[in-house]
């Protein structure tokens, strides 16, 4: 399994759909397994959850930084 590819796929789905994002915040395991279509072992799904959360945080910070840069031009 391409872990980075799966994380990117999940991040894309969560980012573009507010309903999925809300559900991910409540039940991340359920959302991940629904998006990728595989029942994952707990240790694997926990790593994927951590990866998705980290990517969402980094993307959010990056967008905020870009917005701030635009204000000072």
PDB file of N, CA and C in Angstrom:
ATOM      1  N   UNK A   1       0.840  -1.189   0.000  1.00  0.00           N
ATOM      2  CA  UNK A   1       0.000   0.000   0.000  1.00  0.00           C
ATOM      3  C   UNK A   1       0.878   1.243   0.000  1.00  0.00           C
ATOM      4  N   UNK A   2       0.569   2.160  -0.880  1.00  0.00           N
ATOM      5  CA  UNK A   2       1.268   3.440  -0.967  1.00  0.00           C
ATOM      6  C   UNK A   2       0.671   4.383   0.077  1.00  0.00           C
ATOM      7  N   UNK A   3       1.312   4.429   1.245  1.00  0.00           N
ATOM      8  CA  UNK A   3       0.778   5.196   2.375  1.00  0.00           C
ATOM      9  C   UNK A   3       0.660   6.678   2.037  1.00  0.00           C
ATOM     10  N   UNK A   4       1.691   7.260   1.413  1.00  0.00           N
ATOM     11  CA  UNK A   4       1.648   8.692   1.081  1.00  0.00           C
ATOM     12  C   UNK A   4       0.525   8.984   0.100  1.00  0.00           C
ATOM     13  N   UNK A   5       0.350   8.099  -0.874  1.00  0.00           N
ATOM     14  CA  UNK A   5      -0.712   8.281  -1.850  1.00  0.00           C
ATOM     15  C   UNK A   5      -2.089   8.218  -1.219  1.00  0.00           C
ATOM     16  N   UNK A   6      -2.270   7.273  -0.297  1.00  0.00           N
ATOM     17  CA  UNK A   6      -3.553   7.133   0.385  1.00  0.00           C
ATOM     18  C   UNK A   6      -3.824   8.357   1.267  1.00  0.00           C
ATOM     19  N   UNK A   7      -2.792   8.838   1.955  1.00  0.00           N
ATOM     20  CA  UNK A   7      -2.952  10.027   2.806  1.00  0.00           C
ATOM     21  C   UNK A   7      -3.338  11.230   1.946  1.00  0.00           C
ATOM     22  N   UNK A   8      -2.687  11.389   0.807  1.00  0.00           N
ATOM     23  CA  UNK A   8      -3.017  12.500  -0.095  1.00  0.00           C
ATOM     24  C   UNK A   8      -4.461  12.404  -0.574  1.00  0.00           C
ATOM     25  N   UNK A   9      -4.884  11.198  -0.909  1.00  0.00           N
ATOM     26  CA  UNK A   9      -6.265  10.979  -1.369  1.00  0.00           C
ATOM     27  C   UNK A   9      -7.260  11.362  -0.275  1.00  0.00           C
ATOM     28  N   UNK A  10      -6.982  10.955   0.956  1.00  0.00           N
ATOM     29  CA  UNK A  10      -7.867  11.250   2.082  1.00  0.00           C
ATOM     30  C   UNK A  10      -7.883  12.750   2.368  1.00  0.00           C
ATOM     31  N   UNK A  11      -6.710  13.378   2.358  1.00  0.00           N
ATOM     32  CA  UNK A  11      -6.619  14.824   2.607  1.00  0.00           C
ATOM     33  C   UNK A  11      -7.423  15.585   1.562  1.00  0.00           C
ATOM     34  N   UNK A  12      -7.319  15.160   0.311  1.00  0.00           N
ATOM     35  CA  UNK A  12      -8.070  15.820  -0.755  1.00  0.00           C
ATOM     36  C   UNK A  12      -9.574  15.728  -0.506  1.00  0.00           C
ATOM     37  N   UNK A  13     -10.052  14.543  -0.165  1.00  0.00           N
ATOM     38  CA  UNK A  13     -11.480  14.351   0.097  1.00  0.00           C
ATOM     39  C   UNK A  13     -11.940  15.170   1.302  1.00  0.00           C
ATOM     40  N   UNK A  14     -11.161  15.135   2.380  1.00  0.00           N
ATOM     41  CA  UNK A  14     -11.524  15.852   3.606  1.00  0.00           C
ATOM     42  C   UNK A  14     -11.492  17.360   3.380  1.00  0.00           C
ATOM     43  N   UNK A  15     -10.515  17.829   2.621  1.00  0.00           N
ATOM     44  CA  UNK A  15     -10.365  19.265   2.379  1.00  0.00           C
ATOM     45  C   UNK A  15     -11.474  19.848   1.524  1.00  0.00           C
ATOM     46  N   UNK A  16     -11.952  19.087   0.563  1.00  0.00           N
ATOM     47  CA  UNK A  16     -12.928  19.660  -0.367  1.00  0.00           C
ATOM     48  C   UNK A  16     -14.374  19.476   0.072  1.00  0.00           C
ATOM     49  N   UNK A  17     -14.614  18.690   1.120  1.00  0.00           N
ATOM     50  CA  UNK A  17     -15.989  18.429   1.539  1.00  0.00           C
ATOM     51  C   UNK A  17     -16.140  18.694   3.046  1.00  0.00           C
ATOM     52  N   UNK A  18     -16.802  19.782   3.414  1.00  0.00           N
ATOM     53  CA  UNK A  18     -16.954  20.124   4.834  1.00  0.00           C
ATOM     54  C   UNK A  18     -17.675  19.043   5.651  1.00  0.00           C
ATOM     55  N   UNK A  19     -18.615  18.330   5.028  1.00  0.00           N
ATOM     56  CA  UNK A  19     -19.323  17.260   5.753  1.00  0.00           C
ATOM     57  C   UNK A  19     -18.376  16.118   6.099  1.00  0.00           C
ATOM     58  N   UNK A  20     -17.513  15.758   5.146  1.00  0.00           N
ATOM     59  CA  UNK A  20     -16.540  14.693   5.396  1.00  0.00           C
ATOM     60  C   UNK A  20     -15.530  15.157   6.444  1.00  0.00           C
ATOM     61  N   UNK A  21     -15.138  16.436   6.372  1.00  0.00           N
ATOM     62  CA  UNK A  21     -14.190  16.970   7.360  1.00  0.00           C
ATOM     63  C   UNK A  21     -14.778  16.894   8.770  1.00  0.00           C
ATOM     64  N   UNK A  22     -16.041  17.252   8.898  1.00  0.00           N
ATOM     65  CA  UNK A  22     -16.702  17.187  10.206  1.00  0.00           C
ATOM     66  C   UNK A  22     -16.766  15.737  10.699  1.00  0.00           C
ATOM     67  N   UNK A  23     -17.104  14.832   9.803  1.00  0.00           N
ATOM     68  CA  UNK A  23     -17.173  13.420  10.182  1.00  0.00           C
ATOM     69  C   UNK A  23     -15.788  12.889  10.535  1.00  0.00           C
ATOM     70  N   UNK A  24     -14.744  13.330   9.797  1.00  0.00           N
ATOM     71  CA  UNK A  24     -13.379  12.907  10.089  1.00  0.00           C
ATOM     72  C   UNK A  24     -12.966  13.322  11.495  1.00  0.00           C
ATOM     73  N   UNK A  25     -13.382  14.511  11.907  1.00  0.00           N
ATOM     74  CA  UNK A  25     -13.040  14.988  13.242  1.00  0.00           C
ATOM     75  C   UNK A  25     -13.697  14.135  14.323  1.00  0.00           C
ATOM     76  N   UNK A  26     -14.876  13.574  14.026  1.00  0.00           N
ATOM     77  CA  UNK A  26     -15.598  12.751  14.998  1.00  0.00           C
ATOM     78  C   UNK A  26     -15.207  11.277  14.921  1.00  0.00           C
ATOM     79  N   UNK A  27     -15.094  10.758  13.697  1.00  0.00           N
ATOM     80  CA  UNK A  27     -14.836   9.335  13.487  1.00  0.00           C
ATOM     81  C   UNK A  27     -13.801   9.126  12.378  1.00  0.00           C
ATOM     82  N   UNK A  28     -12.533   9.435  12.662  1.00  0.00           N
ATOM     83  CA  UNK A  28     -11.520   9.373  11.608  1.00  0.00           C
ATOM     84  C   UNK A  28     -11.336   7.968  11.012  1.00  0.00           C
ATOM     85  N   UNK A  29     -11.412   6.951  11.826  1.00  0.00           N
ATOM     86  CA  UNK A  29     -11.220   5.584  11.322  1.00  0.00           C
ATOM     87  C   UNK A  29     -12.285   5.245  10.287  1.00  0.00           C
ATOM     88  N   UNK A  30     -13.516   5.537  10.613  1.00  0.00           N
ATOM     89  CA  UNK A  30     -14.637   5.252   9.723  1.00  0.00           C
ATOM     90  C   UNK A  30     -14.483   5.986   8.395  1.00  0.00           C
ATOM     91  N   UNK A  31     -14.107   7.258   8.441  1.00  0.00           N
ATOM     92  CA  UNK A  31     -13.947   8.058   7.225  1.00  0.00           C
ATOM     93  C   UNK A  31     -12.806   7.515   6.367  1.00  0.00           C
ATOM     94  N   UNK A  32     -11.686   7.221   6.985  1.00  0.00           N
ATOM     95  CA  UNK A  32     -10.534   6.715   6.238  1.00  0.00           C
ATOM     96  C   UNK A  32     -10.866   5.396   5.553  1.00  0.00           C
ATOM     97  N   UNK A  33     -11.456   4.480   6.291  1.00  0.00           N
ATOM     98  CA  UNK A  33     -11.776   3.180   5.714  1.00  0.00           C
ATOM     99  C   UNK A  33     -12.829   3.302   4.617  1.00  0.00           C
ATOM    100  N   UNK A  34     -13.728   4.269   4.744  1.00  0.00           N
ATOM    101  CA  UNK A  34     -14.737   4.490   3.704  1.00  0.00           C
ATOM    102  C   UNK A  34     -14.085   5.044   2.437  1.00  0.00           C
ATOM    103  N   UNK A  35     -13.176   5.997   2.582  1.00  0.00           N
ATOM    104  CA  UNK A  35     -12.540   6.630   1.425  1.00  0.00           C
ATOM    105  C   UNK A  35     -11.647   5.647   0.670  1.00  0.00           C
ATOM    106  N   UNK A  36     -10.837   4.879   1.409  1.00  0.00           N
ATOM    107  CA  UNK A  36      -9.917   3.982   0.709  1.00  0.00           C
ATOM    108  C   UNK A  36     -10.508   2.600   0.447  1.00  0.00           C
ATOM    109  N   UNK A  37     -11.629   2.295   1.091  1.00  0.00           N
ATOM    110  CA  UNK A  37     -12.313   1.037   0.825  1.00  0.00           C
ATOM    111  C   UNK A  37     -11.646  -0.193   1.408  1.00  0.00           C
ATOM    112  N   UNK A  38     -10.842  -0.016   2.438  1.00  0.00           N
ATOM    113  CA  UNK A  38     -10.131  -1.139   3.057  1.00  0.00           C
ATOM    114  C   UNK A  38     -10.263  -1.039   4.573  1.00  0.00           C
ATOM    115  N   UNK A  39     -10.491  -2.183   5.221  1.00  0.00           N
ATOM    116  CA  UNK A  39     -10.494  -2.250   6.682  1.00  0.00           C
ATOM    117  C   UNK A  39      -9.044  -2.414   7.122  1.00  0.00           C
ATOM    118  N   UNK A  40      -8.493  -1.397   7.726  1.00  0.00           N
ATOM    119  CA  UNK A  40      -7.075  -1.398   8.099  1.00  0.00           C
ATOM    120  C   UNK A  40      -6.862  -1.843   9.542  1.00  0.00           C
ATOM    121  N   UNK A  41      -5.718  -2.476   9.817  1.00  0.00           N
ATOM    122  CA  UNK A  41      -5.360  -2.788  11.207  1.00  0.00           C
ATOM    123  C   UNK A  41      -5.191  -1.489  12.006  1.00  0.00           C
ATOM    124  N   UNK A  42      -5.443  -1.562  13.308  1.00  0.00           N
ATOM    125  CA  UNK A  42      -5.397  -0.366  14.161  1.00  0.00           C
ATOM    126  C   UNK A  42      -4.080   0.397  14.060  1.00  0.00           C
ATOM    127  N   UNK A  43      -2.945  -0.317  14.070  1.00  0.00           N
ATOM    128  CA  UNK A  43      -1.659   0.387  14.036  1.00  0.00           C
ATOM    129  C   UNK A  43      -1.468   1.143  12.723  1.00  0.00           C
ATOM    130  N   UNK A  44      -1.971   0.593  11.631  1.00  0.00           N
ATOM    131  CA  UNK A  44      -1.846   1.257  10.329  1.00  0.00           C
ATOM    132  C   UNK A  44      -2.792   2.449  10.247  1.00  0.00           C
ATOM    133  N   UNK A  45      -4.041   2.253  10.648  1.00  0.00           N
ATOM    134  CA  UNK A  45      -5.022   3.335  10.548  1.00  0.00           C
ATOM    135  C   UNK A  45      -4.629   4.506  11.444  1.00  0.00           C
ATOM    136  N   UNK A  46      -4.025   4.235  12.588  1.00  0.00           N
ATOM    137  CA  UNK A  46      -3.586   5.326  13.470  1.00  0.00           C
ATOM    138  C   UNK A  46      -2.469   6.146  12.821  1.00  0.00           C
ATOM    139  N   UNK A  47      -1.575   5.486  12.087  1.00  0.00           N
ATOM    140  CA  UNK A  47      -0.521   6.214  11.367  1.00  0.00           C
ATOM    141  C   UNK A  47      -1.128   7.066  10.253  1.00  0.00           C
ATOM    142  N   UNK A  48      -2.116   6.518   9.571  1.00  0.00           N
ATOM    143  CA  UNK A  48      -2.781   7.275   8.500  1.00  0.00           C
ATOM    144  C   UNK A  48      -3.495   8.491   9.085  1.00  0.00           C
ATOM    145  N   UNK A  49      -4.191   8.299  10.205  1.00  0.00           N
ATOM    146  CA  UNK A  49      -4.883   9.421  10.864  1.00  0.00           C
ATOM    147  C   UNK A  49      -3.884  10.512  11.215  1.00  0.00           C
ATOM    148  N   UNK A  50      -2.762  10.131  11.809  1.00  0.00           N
ATOM    149  CA  UNK A  50      -1.737  11.113  12.166  1.00  0.00           C
ATOM    150  C   UNK A  50      -1.214  11.836  10.930  1.00  0.00           C
ATOM    151  N   UNK A  51      -0.996  11.094   9.852  1.00  0.00           N
ATOM    152  CA  UNK A  51      -0.513  11.694   8.613  1.00  0.00           C
ATOM    153  C   UNK A  51      -1.505  12.677   8.016  1.00  0.00           C
ATOM    154  N   UNK A  52      -2.774  12.306   8.023  1.00  0.00           N
ATOM    155  CA  UNK A  52      -3.815  13.186   7.482  1.00  0.00           C
ATOM    156  C   UNK A  52      -3.924  14.452   8.327  1.00  0.00           C
ATOM    157  N   UNK A  53      -3.950  14.296   9.639  1.00  0.00           N
ATOM    158  CA  UNK A  53      -4.043  15.471  10.521  1.00  0.00           C
ATOM    159  C   UNK A  53      -2.844  16.398  10.326  1.00  0.00           C
ATOM    160  N   UNK A  54      -1.657  15.822  10.207  1.00  0.00           N
ATOM    161  CA  UNK A  54      -0.456  16.635  10.012  1.00  0.00           C
ATOM    162  C   UNK A  54      -0.525  17.383   8.687  1.00  0.00           C
ATOM    163  N   UNK A  55      -0.947  16.704   7.639  1.00  0.00           N
ATOM    164  CA  UNK A  55      -1.037  17.334   6.316  1.00  0.00           C
ATOM    165  C   UNK A  55      -2.087  18.436   6.311  1.00  0.00           C
ATOM    166  N   UNK A  56      -3.221  18.198   6.946  1.00  0.00           N
ATOM    167  CA  UNK A  56      -4.261  19.221   7.019  1.00  0.00           C
ATOM    168  C   UNK A  56      -3.759  20.449   7.767  1.00  0.00           C
ATOM    169  N   UNK A  57      -3.007  20.237   8.833  1.00  0.00           N
ATOM    170  CA  UNK A  57      -2.465  21.334   9.622  1.00  0.00           C
ATOM    171  C   UNK A  57      -1.445  22.130   8.806  1.00  0.00           C
ATOM    172  N   UNK A  58      -0.542  21.420   8.135  1.00  0.00           N
ATOM    173  CA  UNK A  58       0.479  22.084   7.323  1.00  0.00           C
ATOM    174  C   UNK A  58      -0.175  22.864   6.189  1.00  0.00           C
ATOM    175  N   UNK A  59      -1.148  22.254   5.515  1.00  0.00           N
ATOM    176  CA  UNK A  59      -1.842  22.942   4.430  1.00  0.00           C
ATOM    177  C   UNK A  59      -2.564  24.184   4.936  1.00  0.00           C
ATOM    178  N   UNK A  60      -3.185  24.086   6.110  1.00  0.00           N
ATOM    179  CA  UNK A  60      -3.901  25.222   6.692  1.00  0.00           C
ATOM    180  C   UNK A  60      -2.963  26.357   7.047  1.00  0.00           C
ATOM    181  N   UNK A  61      -1.826  26.027   7.622  1.00  0.00           N
ATOM    182  CA  UNK A  61      -0.834  27.038   7.985  1.00  0.00           C
ATOM    183  C   UNK A  61      -0.270  27.691   6.723  1.00  0.00           C
ATOM    184  N   UNK A  62      -0.017  26.888   5.706  1.00  0.00           N
ATOM    185  CA  UNK A  62       0.513  27.412   4.449  1.00  0.00           C
ATOM    186  C   UNK A  62      -0.463  28.389   3.803  1.00  0.00           C
ATOM    187  N   UNK A  63      -1.751  28.057   3.797  1.00  0.00           N
ATOM    188  CA  UNK A  63      -2.758  28.944   3.216  1.00  0.00           C
ATOM    189  C   UNK A  63      -2.862  30.247   4.002  1.00  0.00           C
ATOM    190  N   UNK A  64      -2.775  30.151   5.325  1.00  0.00           N
ATOM    191  CA  UNK A  64      -2.835  31.344   6.161  1.00  0.00           C
ATOM    192  C   UNK A  64      -1.612  32.238   5.899  1.00  0.00           C
ATOM    193  N   UNK A  65      -0.444  31.621   5.768  1.00  0.00           N
ATOM    194  CA  UNK A  65       0.771  32.387   5.505  1.00  0.00           C
ATOM    195  C   UNK A  65       0.683  33.078   4.138  1.00  0.00           C
ATOM    196  N   UNK A  66       0.152  32.366   3.143  1.00  0.00           N
ATOM    197  CA  UNK A  66      -0.010  32.960   1.821  1.00  0.00           C
ATOM    198  C   UNK A  66      -0.965  34.158   1.863  1.00  0.00           C
ATOM    199  N   UNK A  67      -2.039  34.041   2.639  1.00  0.00           N
ATOM    200  CA  UNK A  67      -2.994  35.132   2.761  1.00  0.00           C
ATOM    201  C   UNK A  67      -2.343  36.340   3.420  1.00  0.00           C
ATOM    202  N   UNK A  68      -1.539  36.098   4.443  1.00  0.00           N
ATOM    203  CA  UNK A  68      -0.853  37.200   5.125  1.00  0.00           C
ATOM    204  C   UNK A  68       0.144  37.889   4.206  1.00  0.00           C
ATOM    205  N   UNK A  69       0.858  37.091   3.402  1.00  0.00           N
ATOM    206  CA  UNK A  69       1.819  37.674   2.459  1.00  0.00           C
ATOM    207  C   UNK A  69       1.099  38.608   1.488  1.00  0.00           C
ATOM    208  N   UNK A  70      -0.078  38.179   1.041  1.00  0.00           N
ATOM    209  CA  UNK A  70      -0.852  38.975   0.089  1.00  0.00           C
ATOM    210  C   UNK A  70      -1.277  40.312   0.669  1.00  0.00           C
ATOM    211  N   UNK A  71      -1.458  40.376   1.958  1.00  0.00           N
ATOM    212  CA  UNK A  71      -1.900  41.612   2.605  1.00  0.00           C
ATOM    213  C   UNK A  71      -0.805  42.673   2.586  1.00  0.00           C
ATOM    214  N   UNK A  72       0.451  42.265   2.534  1.00  0.00           N
ATOM    215  CA  UNK A  72       1.555  43.215   2.655  1.00  0.00           C
ATOM    216  C   UNK A  72       2.201  43.573   1.328  1.00  0.00           C
ATOM    217  N   UNK A  73       1.542  43.247   0.225  1.00  0.00           N
ATOM    218  CA  UNK A  73       2.104  43.593  -1.085  1.00  0.00           C
ATOM    219  C   UNK A  73       1.634  44.937  -1.540  1.00  0.00           C
TER     220      UNK A  73
END
